[in-house]
């Protein structure tokens, strides 16, 4: 991995969701990779969340188990007080 940084803008504050994909080597497998996240307010420029962890990648087959591609993914939620957390149990809509 080359330490590549990606930047995305989420929706408005009432809809603060964004998705980010980072290209990894095809043969990475079920390893753990370092992840660093900084969330900055567009309005004030203040850092809202800053955290880092190691992401354990899991194997995914978006087109079915016998069809390519095989992808390796990790998913997190950026919580203002807790930093990077598991998305398990996250309510996405009111």
Coordinates of N, CA and C in Angstrom, one line a residue, residues 13-91:
X13 N -25.4 18.6 6.9 CA -25.3 18.1 8.3 C -26.4 17.2 8.7
X14 N -27.6 17.3 8.2 CA -28.7 16.5 8.5 C -28.6 15.1 7.8
X15 N -27.7 15.0 6.9 CA -27.5 13.7 6.1 C -26.0 13.5 6.0
X16 N -25.3 13.2 7.1 CA -23.8 13.2 7.1 C -23.2 11.9 6.7
X17 N -23.6 11.3 5.6 CA -23.0 10.0 5.2 C -22.2 10.2 4.0
X18 N -21.1 9.4 3.9 CA -20.2 9.4 2.8 C -19.6 8.0 2.8
X19 N -19.2 7.6 1.6 CA -18.6 6.3 1.4 C -17.2 6.5 0.7
X20 N -16.3 5.7 1.0 CA -14.9 5.9 0.5 C -14.4 4.5 0.1
X21 N -13.8 4.4 -1.1 CA -13.2 3.1 -1.5 C -11.7 3.4 -1.7
X22 N -10.8 2.5 -1.3 CA -9.4 2.7 -1.5 C -8.9 1.4 -2.2
X23 N -8.3 1.6 -3.3 CA -7.7 0.5 -4.1 C -6.6 -0.2 -3.4
X24 N -6.7 -1.5 -3.1 CA -5.6 -2.2 -2.5 C -5.1 -3.3 -3.4
X25 N -3.9 -3.8 -3.2 CA -3.4 -4.9 -4.0 C -4.4 -6.0 -4.1
X26 N -4.6 -6.6 -5.3 CA -5.6 -7.7 -5.5 C -5.3 -8.9 -4.6
X27 N -4.1 -9.2 -4.3 CA -3.7 -10.4 -3.5 C -3.6 -10.1 -2.0
X28 N -4.3 -9.0 -1.5 CA -4.1 -8.6 -0.1 C -4.7 -9.6 0.8
X29 N -5.8 -10.3 0.5 CA -6.3 -11.3 1.3 C -6.9 -10.8 2.6
X30 N -7.1 -11.6 3.6 CA -7.8 -11.3 4.9 C -6.8 -10.8 5.9
X31 N -6.1 -9.7 5.5 CA -5.1 -9.1 6.4 C -5.7 -7.9 7.1
X32 N -4.9 -7.3 7.9 CA -5.3 -6.1 8.6 C -4.4 -4.9 8.1
X33 N -5.1 -3.8 7.7 CA -4.4 -2.7 7.2 C -4.6 -1.4 8.0
X34 N -3.7 -0.5 8.1 CA -3.9 0.7 8.9 C -4.9 1.6 8.2
X35 N -5.7 2.2 9.0 CA -6.7 3.2 8.6 C -6.6 4.4 9.4
X36 N -6.6 5.6 8.8 CA -6.6 6.8 9.5 C -7.7 7.7 8.9
X37 N -8.5 8.3 9.8 CA -9.7 9.1 9.3 C -9.6 10.5 10.1
X38 N -9.8 11.5 9.3 CA -10.0 12.9 9.8 C -11.3 13.4 9.2
X39 N -12.3 13.8 10.0 CA -13.5 14.5 9.6 C -13.4 15.9 10.0
X40 N -13.6 16.8 9.0 CA -13.4 18.2 9.2 C -14.7 18.9 8.8
X41 N -15.2 19.8 9.6 CA -16.4 20.6 9.4 C -16.1 21.6 8.2
X42 N -17.0 21.6 7.2 CA -16.8 22.5 6.0 C -17.1 23.9 6.5
X43 N -18.0 24.1 7.4 CA -18.4 25.4 7.9 C -17.3 26.1 8.7
X44 N -16.8 25.4 9.7 CA -15.8 26.0 10.6 C -14.4 25.6 10.4
X45 N -14.2 24.5 9.7 CA -12.8 24.0 9.5 C -12.3 23.2 10.7
X46 N -13.1 23.1 11.7 CA -12.7 22.3 12.9 C -12.7 20.8 12.6
X47 N -11.8 20.1 13.3 CA -11.7 18.7 13.2 C -12.8 18.1 14.1
X48 N -13.7 17.3 13.5 CA -14.9 16.7 14.2 C -14.5 15.3 14.8
X49 N -13.8 14.6 13.9 CA -13.4 13.2 14.3 C -12.0 13.0 13.8
X50 N -11.1 12.5 14.6 CA -9.7 12.1 14.2 C -9.4 10.8 14.9
X51 N -9.1 9.8 14.1 CA -8.9 8.5 14.7 C -8.1 7.6 13.8
X52 N -7.5 6.6 14.3 CA -6.8 5.6 13.5 C -7.0 4.2 14.1
X53 N -6.9 3.2 13.3 CA -7.0 1.8 13.8 C -6.4 0.9 12.7
X54 N -6.5 -0.4 12.9 CA -6.2 -1.4 11.9 C -7.5 -2.0 11.5
X55 N -7.7 -2.1 10.2 CA -9.0 -2.7 9.7 C -8.7 -4.1 9.3
X56 N -9.5 -5.0 9.8 CA -9.5 -6.5 9.4 C -10.3 -6.6 8.2
X57 N -9.8 -7.0 7.1 CA -10.5 -7.1 5.8 C -11.3 -8.4 5.8
X58 N -12.5 -8.3 5.2 CA -13.3 -9.5 5.0 C -13.6 -9.7 3.5
X59 N -13.7 -10.9 3.1 CA -13.9 -11.3 1.7 C -15.4 -11.1 1.3
X60 N -15.6 -10.5 0.2 CA -16.9 -10.2 -0.3 C -16.9 -10.7 -1.8
X61 N -18.1 -11.2 -2.2 CA -18.3 -11.6 -3.6 C -19.6 -10.9 -4.1
X62 N -19.5 -9.7 -4.6 CA -20.7 -8.9 -4.9 C -21.6 -9.6 -6.0
X63 N -21.0 -10.4 -6.9 CA -21.7 -11.0 -8.0 C -22.0 -12.5 -7.7
X64 N -21.9 -13.0 -6.5 CA -22.1 -14.4 -6.2 C -20.7 -15.1 -5.9
X65 N -20.8 -16.1 -5.1 CA -19.5 -16.8 -4.7 C -18.7 -17.4 -5.9
X66 N -19.3 -17.7 -7.0 CA -18.6 -18.3 -8.1 C -18.2 -17.3 -9.2
X67 N -18.5 -16.1 -9.0 CA -18.3 -15.1 -10.0 C -17.3 -14.0 -9.5
X68 N -16.5 -13.5 -10.4 CA -15.6 -12.4 -10.0 C -16.4 -11.1 -9.9
X69 N -15.9 -10.1 -9.2 CA -14.6 -10.1 -8.6 C -14.7 -10.6 -7.1
X70 N -13.6 -10.8 -6.5 CA -13.5 -11.0 -5.1 C -13.0 -9.7 -4.5
X71 N -13.7 -9.1 -3.5 CA -13.2 -7.9 -3.0 C -12.9 -8.1 -1.5
X72 N -12.1 -7.2 -0.9 CA -11.8 -7.3 0.5 C -12.2 -5.9 1.1
X73 N -13.1 -6.0 2.1 CA -13.7 -4.8 2.6 C -13.6 -4.6 4.1
X74 N -13.7 -3.4 4.6 CA -13.9 -3.1 6.0 C -14.8 -1.9 6.1
X75 N -15.6 -1.9 7.1 CA -16.6 -0.8 7.2 C -16.5 -0.2 8.6
X76 N -16.6 1.1 8.7 CA -16.5 1.8 10.0 C -17.6 2.9 10.0
X77 N -17.9 3.3 11.2 CA -18.7 4.5 11.4 C -17.8 5.5 12.1
X78 N -17.9 6.8 11.7 CA -17.1 7.9 12.4 C -18.0 8.5 13.4
X79 N -17.7 8.2 14.7 CA -18.6 8.8 15.8 C -17.8 10.0 16.4
X80 N -18.5 11.1 16.6 CA -17.8 12.3 17.1 C -17.1 12.1 18.4
X81 N -17.6 11.3 19.3 CA -16.9 11.1 20.6 C -16.0 9.9 20.7
X82 N -16.5 8.8 19.9 CA -15.8 7.5 20.0 C -14.8 7.2 18.9
X83 N -14.8 8.1 17.9 CA -13.9 7.8 16.7 C -14.4 6.8 15.8
X84 N -13.5 6.0 15.3 CA -13.9 4.9 14.4 C -14.6 3.7 15.2
X85 N -15.8 3.4 14.8 CA -16.5 2.4 15.5 C -17.2 1.4 14.5
X86 N -17.6 0.3 15.0 CA -18.3 -0.7 14.2 C -19.7 -0.1 13.7
X87 N -20.1 -0.3 12.5 CA -21.4 0.1 12.1 C -22.5 -0.8 12.5
X88 N -22.2 -1.9 13.2 CA -23.3 -2.8 13.7 C -24.3 -2.0 14.5
X89 N -25.6 -2.2 14.2 CA -26.7 -1.6 14.9 C -26.9 -0.1 14.7
X90 N -26.2 0.4 13.7 CA -26.3 1.8 13.4 C -27.7 2.1 12.7
X91 N -28.4 3.0 13.2 CA -29.7 3.4 12.6 C -29.4 4.5 11.5

